[in-house]
Structure formats: structure tokens, C-alpha cells
Tab-separated table of C-alpha atoms and ligand atoms in Angstrom:
chain	number	residue	atom	x	y	z
A	2	MET	CA	0.029	0.666	-0.022
A	3	ILE	CA	0.999	3.569	-1.097
A	4	SER	CA	0.521	6.001	1.431
A	5	GLN	CA	-0.948	9.516	-0.079
A	6	ILE	CA	1.939	11.248	1.663
A	7	LEU	CA	4.557	9.017	-1.280
A	8	SER	CA	1.497	9.110	-3.777
A	9	ASP	CA	1.362	13.027	-2.809
A	10	ALA	CA	6.128	13.214	-3.741
A	11	ARG	CA	5.104	10.697	-6.837
A	12	ARG	CA	1.899	12.776	-8.793
A	13	LEU	CA	3.871	16.464	-7.839
A	14	GLU	CA	7.720	15.044	-8.924
A	15	ALA	CA	5.769	13.573	-12.765
A	16	GLU	CA	3.819	17.450	-12.708
A	17	ARG	CA	7.809	18.702	-11.759
A	18	GLY	CA	10.391	16.719	-13.507
A	19	ALA	CA	8.531	16.759	-16.919
A	20	ARG	CA	9.119	20.631	-17.872
A	21	ILE	CA	12.503	20.091	-16.762
A	22	THR	CA	13.875	20.130	-20.001
A	23	GLU	CA	16.778	18.125	-20.786
A	24	SER	CA	19.171	20.887	-22.249
A	25	GLU	CA	18.180	22.312	-18.546
A	26	ARG	CA	19.886	19.578	-17.202
A	27	PRO	CA	23.715	18.035	-16.910
A	28	GLY	CA	24.186	15.703	-19.648
A	29	PHE	CA	25.860	12.486	-18.128
A	30	HIS	CA	25.678	13.829	-14.126
A	31	LEU	CA	22.455	12.740	-12.936
A	32	SER	CA	20.815	15.522	-11.162
A	33	SER	CA	16.728	16.010	-8.847
A	34	TYR	CA	14.500	14.784	-10.824
A	35	THR	CA	12.512	17.685	-8.931
A	36	GLY	CA	13.781	19.894	-6.568
A	37	TRP	CA	16.207	19.081	-4.118
A	38	MET	CA	18.760	16.269	-3.789
A	39	ASN	CA	22.049	15.249	-1.500
A	40	ASP	CA	23.926	12.012	0.154
A	41	PRO	CA	23.413	8.500	-2.811
A	42	ASN	CA	21.614	5.913	-0.809
A	43	GLY	CA	20.988	2.016	-2.154
A	44	PHE	CA	23.540	2.581	-4.533
A	45	THR	CA	23.077	-1.074	-5.932
A	46	TYR	CA	23.154	-3.680	-9.285
A	47	TYR	CA	19.858	-5.287	-8.561
A	48	ASN	CA	18.395	-7.095	-11.922
A	49	GLY	CA	21.136	-5.337	-14.334
A	50	GLN	CA	20.070	-2.481	-13.942
A	51	TYR	CA	22.262	-0.196	-11.411
A	52	HIS	CA	19.856	1.759	-8.885
A	53	MET	CA	20.304	5.308	-7.249
A	54	PHE	CA	18.058	6.847	-4.497
A	55	TYR	CA	18.982	9.176	-2.888
A	56	GLN	CA	18.135	12.447	-0.353
A	57	TYR	CA	15.294	14.241	-2.013
A	58	HIS	CA	13.156	16.979	-1.345
A	59	PRO	CA	10.477	17.696	-4.097
A	60	TYR	CA	8.662	19.946	-2.766
A	61	LYS	CA	11.582	22.945	-2.693
A	62	SER	CA	14.570	23.644	-4.703
A	63	GLN	CA	16.120	23.123	-0.599
A	64	TRP	CA	16.345	20.629	2.401
A	65	GLY	CA	13.128	19.415	3.585
A	66	PRO	CA	11.666	16.538	4.880
A	67	MET	CA	13.786	13.677	3.210
A	68	HIS	CA	12.295	11.211	0.671
A	69	TRP	CA	13.727	8.958	-1.154
A	70	GLY	CA	14.254	9.968	-4.806
A	71	HIS	CA	14.990	6.954	-7.561
A	72	ALA	CA	16.658	6.158	-10.825
A	73	VAL	CA	18.045	2.984	-12.532
A	74	SER	CA	21.166	2.851	-14.918
A	75	ARG	CA	22.255	0.467	-16.944
A	76	ASP	CA	25.592	1.728	-17.364
A	77	LEU	CA	25.471	4.870	-14.515
A	78	LEU	CA	25.887	7.102	-17.260
A	79	HIS	CA	22.056	7.400	-18.914
A	80	TRP	CA	20.095	7.477	-16.069
A	81	GLU	CA	16.097	6.632	-16.443
A	82	TYR	CA	14.175	8.763	-12.854
A	83	LEU	CA	11.604	6.245	-11.097
A	84	PRO	CA	9.480	7.163	-8.613
A	85	ALA	CA	9.835	8.401	-5.512
A	86	ALA	CA	10.923	5.024	-3.363
A	87	LEU	CA	10.450	6.231	-0.011
A	88	ALA	CA	8.101	8.991	1.708
A	89	PRO	CA	8.596	10.502	5.655
A	90	ASP	CA	5.293	8.439	6.440
A	91	ARG	CA	5.107	6.678	9.389
A	92	TYR	CA	5.826	7.831	13.249
A	93	TYR	CA	9.501	6.028	13.289
A	94	ASP	CA	10.254	7.728	9.939
A	95	GLU	CA	7.546	11.389	10.995
A	96	ASP	CA	10.709	13.691	10.276
A	97	GLY	CA	12.269	12.433	7.867
A	98	CYS	CA	14.338	9.128	5.573
A	99	PHE	CA	18.273	10.045	6.147
A	100	SER	CA	20.074	7.990	3.825
A	101	GLY	CA	20.823	4.470	3.629
A	102	SER	CA	21.739	0.811	1.688
A	103	ALA	CA	20.453	-1.523	-0.455
A	104	LEU	CA	20.811	-4.480	-1.652
A	105	PRO	CA	18.937	-7.797	-3.512
A	106	LEU	CA	18.059	-10.351	-1.333
A	107	PRO	CA	17.533	-14.563	-2.112
A	108	ASP	CA	14.007	-14.233	-2.454
A	109	GLY	CA	15.230	-11.683	-5.087
A	110	ARG	CA	13.696	-8.667	-3.362
A	111	LEU	CA	15.344	-5.727	-3.040
A	112	LEU	CA	16.163	-4.373	0.562
A	113	LEU	CA	16.328	-1.200	1.374
A	114	MET	CA	18.323	-0.497	4.852
A	115	TYR	CA	17.584	3.944	7.008
A	116	THR	CA	17.488	6.105	8.860
A	117	GLY	CA	14.002	6.818	10.492
A	118	VAL	CA	14.405	10.452	11.734
A	119	ARG	CA	11.727	12.017	14.079
A	120	LYS	CA	11.514	15.121	16.288
A	121	GLU	CA	11.387	15.364	19.705
A	122	LEU	CA	10.889	17.609	22.699
A	123	GLN	CA	13.266	17.914	24.989
A	124	PRO	CA	13.784	18.743	28.882
A	125	ASP	CA	15.440	22.399	27.785
A	126	GLY	CA	12.425	22.871	25.229
A	127	ARG	CA	15.403	21.763	22.130
A	128	MET	CA	12.784	20.084	19.484
A	129	ARG	CA	16.096	16.842	18.612
A	130	GLU	CA	15.851	14.432	16.127
A	131	VAL	CA	15.658	10.906	16.899
A	132	GLN	CA	16.694	8.678	14.824
A	133	VAL	CA	16.253	4.759	14.849
A	134	GLN	CA	17.701	2.672	11.596
A	135	CYS	CA	14.494	1.039	9.429
A	136	MET	CA	13.826	-1.696	6.757
A	137	ALA	CA	11.463	-2.076	3.890
A	138	ALA	CA	11.308	-3.643	0.877
A	139	GLY	CA	10.093	-4.419	-2.725
A	140	ASP	CA	10.276	-5.422	-6.829
A	141	GLY	CA	12.713	-2.628	-7.605
A	142	THR	CA	9.985	0.732	-8.214
A	143	ASP	CA	7.895	0.687	-4.542
A	144	PHE	CA	8.815	-1.499	-1.149
A	145	GLU	CA	7.467	-1.945	1.632
A	146	LYS	CA	8.113	-0.137	5.125
A	147	TYR	CA	8.948	-3.582	7.173
A	148	PRO	CA	6.595	-3.684	10.412
A	149	GLY	CA	8.657	-4.522	12.410
A	150	ASN	CA	10.858	-1.265	12.492
A	151	PRO	CA	12.477	0.458	14.244
A	152	VAL	CA	15.126	-2.221	13.200
A	153	LEU	CA	18.103	-0.904	15.346
A	154	SER	CA	17.367	2.413	18.402
A	155	GLU	CA	19.127	3.951	21.171
A	156	ASN	CA	18.960	0.098	22.951
A	157	ASP	CA	21.296	-1.179	20.042
A	158	LEU	CA	23.939	1.684	20.941
A	159	PRO	CA	27.395	1.075	22.998
A	160	ALA	CA	27.176	2.695	25.806
A	161	GLY	CA	27.931	6.669	25.705
A	162	ALA	CA	26.523	6.447	22.113
A	163	SER	CA	24.115	9.328	21.690
A	164	ARG	CA	20.716	8.463	20.410
A	165	PHE	CA	20.352	12.062	18.241
A	166	ASP	CA	22.748	11.416	15.597
A	167	PHE	CA	22.687	7.676	14.437
A	168	ARG	CA	22.851	7.390	11.482
A	169	ASP	CA	23.478	6.321	7.549
A	170	PRO	CA	23.298	2.437	7.043
A	171	LYS	CA	25.527	0.558	5.081
A	172	MET	CA	25.232	-3.164	4.310
A	173	PHE	CA	27.243	-5.705	2.868
A	174	ILE	CA	27.725	-9.630	2.587
A	175	GLY	CA	30.645	-10.969	4.232
A	176	SER	CA	33.289	-13.657	3.167
A	177	ASP	CA	30.688	-15.677	5.769
A	178	GLY	CA	27.837	-15.100	4.299
A	179	VAL	CA	26.814	-13.512	6.568
A	180	TYR	CA	24.561	-9.386	6.491
A	181	ARG	CA	26.639	-5.765	8.192
A	182	CYS	CA	26.080	-2.278	7.879
A	183	VAL	CA	27.717	0.565	9.408
A	184	ILE	CA	26.297	3.195	10.491
A	185	GLY	CA	27.556	6.488	11.597
A	186	SER	CA	28.177	7.340	15.473
A	187	ARG	CA	28.103	10.045	17.712
A	188	PRO	CA	30.809	8.715	21.351
A	189	ALA	CA	30.646	10.607	24.233
A	190	ASP	CA	33.801	12.417	23.224
A	191	THR	CA	31.522	14.943	21.296
A	192	SER	CA	33.392	13.220	17.358
A	193	GLY	CA	32.158	10.388	15.369
A	194	GLN	CA	32.609	6.650	15.281
A	195	ILE	CA	31.995	3.403	12.818
A	196	LEU	CA	29.729	1.358	14.086
A	197	LEU	CA	29.282	-2.420	13.378
A	198	TYR	CA	25.859	-4.519	12.966
A	199	LYS	CA	25.020	-8.088	11.390
A	200	SER	CA	21.662	-10.208	10.624
A	201	ARG	CA	21.760	-13.380	9.626
A	202	ASP	CA	18.377	-12.689	7.456
A	203	GLY	CA	18.846	-8.380	6.716
A	204	LEU	CA	15.890	-7.918	9.314
A	205	HIS	CA	17.080	-8.710	12.380
A	206	TRP	CA	20.343	-6.992	13.154
A	207	GLN	CA	22.143	-6.363	16.887
A	208	PHE	CA	25.304	-4.418	17.616
A	209	GLU	CA	29.120	-6.514	16.938
A	210	LYS	CA	31.692	-3.092	17.566
A	211	ILE	CA	32.668	-0.224	16.929
A	212	LEU	CA	34.434	-0.151	13.972
A	213	ALA	CA	36.846	2.910	13.962
A	214	GLU	CA	37.150	5.911	16.127
A	215	ASN	CA	36.977	8.984	15.525
A	216	ARG	CA	38.880	10.558	18.779
A	217	ASN	CA	37.968	13.480	17.998
A	218	ARG	CA	41.082	14.122	14.287
A	219	PHE	CA	39.456	14.630	11.825
A	220	GLY	CA	36.143	16.986	11.938
A	221	LYS	CA	32.974	15.548	14.725
A	222	MET	CA	30.641	13.402	13.587
A	223	TRP	CA	31.611	10.627	11.795
A	224	GLU	CA	28.712	10.580	8.063
A	225	CYS	CA	27.673	8.252	5.579
A	226	PRO	CA	29.889	5.277	6.128
A	227	ASP	CA	31.362	2.726	3.770
A	228	PHE	CA	33.260	-0.435	3.563
A	229	PHE	CA	34.510	-2.810	1.592
A	230	SER	CA	37.594	-4.608	0.501
A	231	LEU	CA	39.800	-3.404	-2.574
A	232	ASP	CA	43.032	-4.956	-4.016
A	233	GLY	CA	44.223	-7.418	-1.169
A	234	LYS	CA	43.341	-3.599	1.420
A	235	GLN	CA	40.236	-2.441	3.388
A	236	VAL	CA	38.532	1.182	2.756
A	237	LEU	CA	36.644	2.706	5.278
A	238	LEU	CA	35.060	5.657	3.638
A	239	THR	CA	33.321	8.032	5.585
A	240	SER	CA	32.753	12.163	5.430
A	241	PRO	CA	33.257	14.167	8.748
A	242	GLN	CA	31.526	16.581	9.182
A	243	ASP	CA	33.025	20.075	10.792
A	244	MET	CA	36.651	19.371	9.939
A	245	LEU	CA	39.582	21.717	10.967
A	246	SER	CA	42.060	23.308	7.435
A	247	GLN	CA	44.496	21.387	7.853
A	248	GLY	CA	47.909	22.645	5.476
A	249	PHE	CA	46.364	21.407	1.975
A	250	GLU	CA	45.274	18.078	2.779
A	251	TYR	CA	41.505	18.357	4.549
A	252	HIS	CA	39.583	21.860	4.587
A	253	ALA	CA	37.617	23.058	7.417
A	254	GLY	CA	34.090	21.722	6.815
A	255	ASN	CA	32.584	18.945	6.382
A	256	GLY	CA	35.280	16.345	4.271
A	257	THR	CA	35.388	13.241	2.941
A	258	LEU	CA	37.406	10.932	4.476
A	259	CYS	CA	39.042	7.423	3.396
A	260	LEU	CA	40.734	5.087	6.076
A	261	ILE	CA	42.445	2.103	4.071
A	262	GLY	CA	44.010	-0.974	6.551
A	263	SER	CA	43.635	-4.425	6.475
A	264	TYR	CA	40.855	-6.604	7.900
A	265	ASP	CA	40.197	-9.774	10.898
A	266	GLU	CA	36.353	-10.634	9.518
A	267	ALA	CA	36.416	-13.558	12.256
A	268	ASN	CA	37.157	-11.567	15.095
A	269	GLU	CA	35.736	-8.284	12.933
A	270	GLU	CA	38.713	-5.802	13.790
A	271	PHE	CA	39.663	-2.799	11.013
A	272	THR	CA	43.569	-1.747	11.432
A	273	GLU	CA	44.131	1.188	10.132
A	274	GLU	CA	47.095	2.450	8.215
A	275	THR	CA	46.920	5.433	6.339
A	276	ILE	CA	44.151	8.225	5.896
A	277	HIS	CA	43.581	10.525	3.443
A	278	SER	CA	40.938	13.253	1.570
A	279	ILE	CA	38.912	11.699	-0.522
A	280	ASP	CA	38.287	15.211	-3.031
A	281	TYR	CA	40.418	18.037	-3.017
A	282	GLY	CA	37.746	20.308	-4.323
A	283	ILE	CA	34.570	21.843	-3.481
A	284	ASP	CA	31.698	20.273	-4.096
A	285	PHE	CA	31.783	16.028	-3.111
A	286	TYR	CA	30.535	14.286	0.180
A	287	ALA	CA	28.629	10.944	1.436
A	288	PRO	CA	29.852	9.447	-1.650
A	289	GLN	CA	28.775	5.486	-1.758
A	290	THR	CA	30.057	2.571	-3.593
A	291	VAL	CA	28.930	-0.694	-5.573
A	292	LEU	CA	30.497	-3.127	-6.813
A	293	MET	CA	29.899	-4.262	-10.976
A	294	PRO	CA	29.641	-7.540	-11.725
A	295	ASP	CA	32.942	-7.678	-13.350
A	296	GLY	CA	34.592	-6.899	-10.699
A	297	ARG	CA	35.112	-3.037	-10.843
A	298	ARG	CA	34.443	-1.210	-7.603
A	299	VAL	CA	32.882	2.762	-8.501
A	300	MET	CA	31.571	4.884	-5.784
A	301	ILE	CA	29.044	7.721	-6.418
A	302	GLY	CA	28.897	10.910	-3.926
A	303	TRP	CA	27.023	14.257	-3.495
A	304	MET	CA	28.704	17.031	-6.035
A	305	GLN	CA	27.830	19.618	-3.871
A	306	ASN	CA	29.768	21.471	-0.449
A	307	TRP	CA	27.390	21.865	2.637
A	308	ASP	CA	28.042	25.542	3.166
A	309	ALA	CA	28.327	26.521	0.051
A	310	CYS	CA	24.454	25.349	-1.511
A	311	GLU	CA	23.010	28.745	-2.117
A	312	ILE	CA	25.226	28.606	-5.291
A	313	ARG	CA	21.901	27.448	-6.899
A	314	GLU	CA	19.371	30.570	-7.429
A	315	PRO	CA	16.710	29.616	-4.716
A	316	ASP	CA	14.163	29.161	-7.486
A	317	SER	CA	16.318	27.121	-9.550
A	318	PRO	CA	13.713	23.964	-10.334
A	319	TRP	CA	16.426	21.007	-9.425
A	320	ALA	CA	18.956	21.030	-6.822
A	321	GLY	CA	21.708	18.896	-6.979
A	322	GLN	CA	23.796	16.922	-8.849
A	323	MET	CA	25.337	13.161	-8.005
A	324	SER	CA	29.529	13.202	-9.840
A	325	LEU	CA	30.771	11.416	-12.304
A	326	PRO	CA	31.019	6.997	-11.427
A	327	ARG	CA	34.982	6.390	-10.384
A	328	GLU	CA	36.378	3.698	-10.468
A	329	LEU	CA	38.375	3.262	-7.332
A	330	PHE	CA	41.745	0.851	-7.248
A	331	LEU	CA	45.053	1.671	-5.022
A	332	ARG	CA	48.049	2.756	-6.004
A	333	ASN	CA	51.094	3.572	-4.134
A	334	GLY	CA	49.047	3.288	-0.757
A	335	ARG	CA	46.595	5.503	-2.182
A	336	LEU	CA	42.726	5.921	-2.782
A	337	CYS	CA	42.868	6.453	-6.786
A	338	GLN	CA	39.879	7.201	-9.313
A	339	ARG	CA	39.878	7.117	-12.759
A	340	PRO	CA	36.730	8.116	-14.434
A	341	ILE	CA	34.468	4.465	-15.083
A	342	LEU	CA	35.600	3.160	-18.698
A	343	GLU	CA	31.981	3.821	-20.073
A	344	LEU	CA	32.674	7.359	-20.288
A	345	ALA	CA	34.790	6.604	-23.719
A	346	LYS	CA	31.626	5.650	-25.575
A	347	LEU	CA	30.106	9.306	-25.075
A	348	ARG	CA	33.107	10.542	-26.610
A	349	SER	CA	33.678	11.616	-30.424
A	350	GLY	CA	35.863	14.480	-32.209
A	351	ARG	CA	39.157	13.800	-30.878
A	352	VAL	CA	41.479	16.968	-31.057
A	353	GLU	CA	44.957	15.845	-30.022
A	354	TYR	CA	48.148	18.280	-30.026
A	355	HIS	CA	51.645	17.166	-29.329
A	356	ASP	CA	54.741	19.607	-27.781
A	357	VAL	CA	52.631	22.581	-28.502
A	358	ALA	CA	55.145	25.265	-26.694
A	359	VAL	CA	52.334	27.880	-24.577
A	360	SER	CA	53.869	30.711	-22.987
A	361	GLY	CA	50.691	33.516	-21.852
A	362	ARG	CA	47.492	33.365	-23.666
A	363	LEU	CA	46.457	30.253	-25.979
A	364	GLU	CA	43.587	29.529	-27.463
A	365	LEU	CA	43.583	25.705	-29.788
A	366	PRO	CA	41.391	25.387	-33.075
A	367	GLY	CA	39.197	22.351	-31.869
A	368	VAL	CA	39.657	22.742	-28.674
A	369	ASP	CA	36.356	24.470	-26.829
A	370	GLY	CA	32.411	23.227	-24.898
A	371	ARG	CA	31.212	22.505	-21.976
A	372	MET	CA	30.619	18.801	-22.287
A	373	VAL	CA	33.796	17.579	-22.319
A	374	ASP	CA	36.739	15.311	-21.970
A	375	MET	CA	40.331	16.410	-21.494
A	376	GLU	CA	43.633	14.805	-20.894
A	377	ILE	CA	47.214	17.316	-20.644
A	378	ARG	CA	49.928	16.454	-19.824
A	379	VAL	CA	52.436	19.303	-19.084
A	380	ARG	CA	55.875	20.171	-18.926
A	381	PRO	CA	58.683	23.132	-18.674
A	382	LYS	CA	59.997	24.381	-22.460
A	383	ASP	CA	63.379	24.095	-21.024
A	384	PRO	CA	63.709	20.716	-18.647
A	385	GLY	CA	66.198	23.222	-16.382
A	386	LYS	CA	63.667	26.315	-16.248
A	387	LEU	CA	60.646	25.726	-13.977
A	388	TYR	CA	57.617	27.780	-15.439
A	389	SER	CA	55.779	29.625	-12.784
A	390	LYS	CA	51.750	29.161	-13.405
A	391	PHE	CA	50.634	26.606	-15.507
A	392	ALA	CA	46.357	27.722	-16.162
A	393	VAL	CA	43.041	25.974	-17.701
A	394	HIS	CA	40.455	28.343	-18.255
A	395	PHE	CA	37.212	26.055	-19.371
A	396	ALA	CA	33.444	27.791	-19.773
A	397	GLU	CA	34.689	30.282	-20.438
A	398	ASN	CA	33.646	34.123	-22.554
A	399	GLU	CA	34.763	37.881	-22.049
A	400	GLN	CA	32.561	37.497	-18.213
A	401	PHE	CA	33.505	33.947	-17.075
A	402	TYR	CA	35.277	31.695	-16.966
A	403	THR	CA	36.764	28.352	-14.095
A	404	SER	CA	39.888	27.511	-13.823
A	405	PHE	CA	41.719	24.678	-12.206
A	406	ARG	CA	46.097	25.986	-12.019
A	407	TYR	CA	49.603	24.540	-11.283
A	408	ARG	CA	52.298	26.054	-9.298
A	409	PRO	CA	55.222	24.851	-9.162
A	410	TYR	CA	56.948	26.823	-6.540
A	411	GLU	CA	54.067	25.950	-4.603
A	412	GLY	CA	53.311	22.342	-5.500
A	413	THR	CA	49.663	23.399	-5.633
A	414	VAL	CA	46.448	22.646	-8.269
A	415	LYS	CA	44.406	24.724	-7.560
A	416	LEU	CA	40.912	24.802	-8.435
A	417	ASP	CA	39.059	28.640	-8.647
A	418	ARG	CA	35.173	29.158	-9.662
A	419	ASN	CA	35.390	32.843	-8.459
A	420	PHE	CA	34.163	33.704	-12.275
A	421	SER	CA	31.715	31.186	-12.928
A	422	GLY	CA	27.974	33.400	-12.396
A	423	SER	CA	27.912	33.453	-8.452
A	424	ARG	CA	26.216	36.156	-6.769
A	425	ARG	CA	27.087	34.481	-3.131
A	426	ALA	CA	29.887	35.570	-1.174
A	427	ILE	CA	30.731	31.134	-0.931
A	428	LEU	CA	33.068	29.234	-0.505
A	429	HIS	CA	34.637	29.005	-4.648
A	430	HIS	CA	38.070	27.801	-4.271
A	431	ARG	CA	40.375	24.601	-3.477
A	432	ARG	CA	44.252	24.068	-2.831
A	433	CYS	CA	45.913	21.133	-3.168
A	434	PHE	CA	48.427	19.701	-2.801
A	435	VAL	CA	50.596	17.335	-5.469
A	436	GLY	CA	54.335	18.574	-5.301
A	437	ASN	CA	56.723	21.436	-6.430
A	438	ASP	CA	59.877	18.807	-8.679
A	439	ARG	CA	57.094	17.965	-10.917
A	440	ALA	CA	59.011	16.766	-14.475
A	441	GLU	CA	55.762	17.236	-15.717
A	442	LEU	CA	52.530	16.846	-14.161
A	443	ARG	CA	48.940	14.137	-16.196
A	444	PHE	CA	45.657	15.982	-16.426
A	445	ARG	CA	41.859	14.670	-16.515
A	446	MET	CA	39.598	16.966	-17.029
A	447	ILE	CA	36.349	15.662	-17.399
A	448	LEU	CA	33.549	18.928	-17.842
A	449	ASP	CA	29.715	18.637	-17.863
A	450	GLN	CA	27.074	21.838	-17.709
A	451	TYR	CA	27.398	22.618	-14.665
A	452	SER	CA	30.131	20.991	-13.038
A	453	VAL	CA	34.044	19.807	-13.465
A	454	GLU	CA	36.395	16.834	-12.110
A	455	VAL	CA	39.761	17.002	-12.896
A	456	PHE	CA	41.807	13.795	-11.648
A	457	ILE	CA	45.259	14.575	-11.721
A	458	ASP	CA	48.892	12.115	-11.904
A	459	ASP	CA	46.564	9.089	-12.583
A	460	GLY	CA	43.462	9.275	-9.916
A	461	GLU	CA	45.908	9.519	-7.540
A	462	LYS	CA	44.164	13.146	-6.217
A	463	VAL	CA	40.780	14.776	-7.509
A	464	MET	CA	38.980	17.879	-7.451
A	465	THR	CA	35.595	17.956	-8.281
A	466	ALA	CA	33.220	21.500	-8.106
A	467	THR	CA	30.292	22.454	-9.783
A	468	MET	CA	29.433	25.804	-11.474
A	469	TYR	CA	26.367	26.519	-12.493
A	470	THR	CA	27.743	29.600	-15.400
A	471	ASP	CA	25.290	30.522	-18.276
A	472	ARG	CA	26.566	28.029	-20.962
A	473	VAL	CA	27.006	30.616	-23.809
A	474	ALA	CA	30.551	30.588	-21.711
A	475	ASP	CA	31.417	27.332	-23.435
A	476	GLY	CA	35.365	28.512	-24.431
A	477	ILE	CA	38.751	26.860	-23.362
A	478	SER	CA	41.650	28.179	-23.094
A	479	PHE	CA	45.702	27.492	-21.638
A	480	TYR	CA	48.186	30.325	-19.846
A	481	THR	CA	50.974	30.348	-18.534
A	482	GLU	CA	53.790	31.657	-16.881
A	483	GLY	CA	56.175	31.045	-18.101
A	484	GLU	CA	57.239	28.632	-20.791
A	485	ALA	CA	55.576	25.433	-20.799
A	486	VAL	CA	55.174	22.902	-23.327
A	487	MET	CA	52.230	20.511	-23.041
A	488	ASP	CA	50.290	17.507	-25.576
A	489	ILE	CA	46.705	17.761	-24.955
A	490	VAL	CA	44.057	14.898	-26.369
A	491	LYS	CA	40.298	16.224	-25.888
A	492	TYR	CA	37.422	14.886	-26.628
A	493	ASP	CA	33.187	15.694	-26.662
A	494	LEU	CA	31.503	13.968	-24.805
A	495	ARG	CA	27.554	13.623	-26.267
A	496	PRO	CA	25.032	11.375	-24.211
B	501	FRU	C1	25.004	14.028	4.870
B	501	FRU	C2	23.956	13.285	5.776
B	501	FRU	C3	23.561	12.336	6.746
B	501	FRU	C4	21.884	12.478	6.516
B	501	FRU	C5	21.215	12.559	5.243
B	501	FRU	C6	19.928	13.434	5.711
B	501	FRU	O1	24.759	15.325	3.943
B	501	FRU	O2	23.336	14.360	6.927
B	501	FRU	O3	24.219	11.900	7.265
B	501	FRU	O4	21.643	10.705	6.102
B	501	FRU	O5	22.387	13.850	5.364
B	501	FRU	O6	19.332	14.417	4.062
């Protein structure tokens, strides 16, 4: 039975979603059907299709009572919207169906696990959100909430953990066939921790242990965990709130964190070895991964920054995009990312230049557009003489441009959208460290109508930002202080 609240949302999204033309949307990034989108949820492969659910408020282009939006795809690049999957329509989730995950069940149904939120008046007069975990199952379009909900609540928390910060279950199946999930939690030290729960049937869950502890090292509360094996190691992804800046590695605000280590499944023991940021740009948060049938581990994040949401005009018909699907791999102990191979199928119009000298500003015939896949290799013209700056400007016309640039003396790459048509005084640039002594630097830039993702050194570091520059600004140019030489391969991307 579909509730009135869900059927109202479905009617509204069908009406408003249909009014948004293809040309108003990103070319190959998933955007909200209508209204607001945040975190990816329930990213899974089920009956031959990828399912992506998302945090969704169809009524407005601002965050509000959370529903789950829904889309499916066969190649992770062409998406078809399905009706909203969940609405806040039960007492235990009446103020929102927060983030969660999905897994196919042996009986053929798709199982969803999400956080139910209900506001509760506190003795001090404040309203606070009580967070519990809930299940729903269905055929991939319609889902029925489990009568035994909530399946995890404050009684299932370890000592000291807050019942107001207990969210974002991500399920997986262990090599022993047992269901497990990781959930974000706030311990007594007010920072964050990741809890591990186990279940035999996917419906009855038991607390197992505290899998990882923040101990106030990286921000505060840890949201949206994901936990999987990759290239012989174990990886824990999480998105810490309230980070403090630390050099060029961590930036203030909500960030993304990857912990690489080893996992002893028998004792459920995760040992951290290396820790670093996942994305060094402005707009990337709450990523989730899926294992593709051919064994590739692919990650998609919400391409937005909580503190910079106002970059979108308040009356936009859609607000919120997902990042490119990125294949994950480990190299030199780091989590690296590359755009999924399928993106190559959207390529056309190859343009190639070799050993192009750049000194000052340069435009190249055939190099422009707002849906572009471009690889650049850059090096000093005279190996003994460093240039002091190399920059690529894009989404450019007389008035606007967005850019990334490398300054060898500083060793940083900076992504900058100060001149992208934004009318808001919010965060518009970020820097990341790539090293000073680079004989050659490699970039791959994936540009869509309203976003840029820069993969540096074959995915060793990635910088992501949205920009809502008028689409007529489609120029690309190169700029150096000093003398550089570059090779370029550029394609148009056509969905
Ligand atoms: C992260 C988050 C999640 C929560 C959801 C609510 O962006 O805060 O922790 O489930 O958004 O929309």
C-alpha cells in the first residue's frame, strides 16, 4: 500500500520533473528529478540495472523532510527516473527518511535500510531528532516498510553513543554470507565513530562492535560510512562534519575521508594504516560505492558542499547533482579514482596536439565546449627552467571563466570558480598539494554543463566543483607565466 504522502510526492515530481527539459540538466551527471537532492543512497546492482536512490525533497530546491528519490541506469551515465521510493510517512520516520543502502535479497526482492528520523521535544525545550534504523523491501519500484521497524534504536547503541546521531547504514555481505552494516555514530567524546552490526536475515540486527573511532582527529560526527575490500586491502570511507583545515590535506567544513587498512573478519578487527582525503575540490560529499558484476568498485558522491548550497538560485527547478561514477583502485598506498571506462563511449571529435609551447594566453582550434573529456600533459619548455604558473580556463567567455592551475614553486593545484556567475559570497576555490619537483604533470578534466572534475596524475588526487555559469560560456584557453610545453587529447562528450 502506497501512503498518501508518497503518492502526493510521486504526483508532484512527475508533473514538475516532466517540465524540466534535457537541455536544462547536466549532460551525463544524475540530477534531482525535481527539487532538492543530497546524498546518494542504496547504490546497488539489481536485476541487470544500477539503482541509485538519493536524499530528496521534491517540493522545494532546499533541504526539507527527506524522501528517497530513485533512478536506474544500465551504464551509470544514462539515467531514467523512477517514482520516489520512500516518504516520511510512519511515526518512526515522520521527520525524514535519511541516508541508507540497498542489497538484493535471496527471494528476489530489493532490501533497503535507512535512518528514520523523528523530532522529540527535550526537557530543555529544544527539539532534537531521534534517529533509528529501518528496513523496507520491494520489487525495485515500490517498497513496503517492514512492520518490525525500527530494527535498531537507542537500545542497540554502545555505552555513551548518542541517540540523536545514529545514521546512514551501509549494508554488505561478509565472506561468511552474514549480513553486516556500518553506521555513523557520535560517542561521548562528541566526535564520531563507526559501528558494526550483523544480521542473519537482513531484518534482525545485533550490535557487534565499534569498528573505527575518530577520537576528535578528523572533524566531529562521522556520516555516511562505506566499508569494502579493494586490491587486497580494506577501505573505510566516511564523511566527517565540522573539519578543521590541516595544510592542503583537509579543509574546513564537511569533508571526505578514506581509511585504508586491514580487516580480520573473524574478529571483526579493522586496523588503520593510511588516511587521506577522498576529493580535494569544493563539491564532493557522502560517497557510496557499488561492486560492478565484473569486479570493479565504483564510487559516486553528492556533488555539492553543505556550506555552499546557495550557489544554486533559490527557485532552480532542480538542485543537486551526483558526481561521475569513479572506478576505485589503490596505488602507492593511496585510494585513486578514474572515470568509469564507459565514459569513453560518449566521446566523439578527437582533437590532439603535441608539444605545444605556451607562454602567455593560448587558444587552440577545436578545443572548446561544455561537455568535454580532455587529457593534458604539461612540462617546462626548458627542463632546467620551471614555469611559475600553468592554468586552464574553461566555461569561459568575455565575462566568465572557471579554472584550475598549477604553481610549481608552491606545489599546488588550485580549482577556482570565482568568475562562474555566482552571486553569493561563498567558498569558490580550493587548493591541493601535488609536489614541486614535477617534471611532468598530468590532468584529465571532465567537464559537464554544470560541473568540473579534475583527475590529477591518473587519479591520484581529484578535485571536483560545480559551477552554474551560463552555458554560452564554452571557451577553453591555456595560460602560463614562464614557458611550458603541453600535449592535449580532447573529446566532446555526447550523452
Ligand atoms: C549527510 C547527511 C546524512 C543524513 C542526510 C540527511 O549529508 O547529513 O548524515 O542521513 O544527510 O539528508
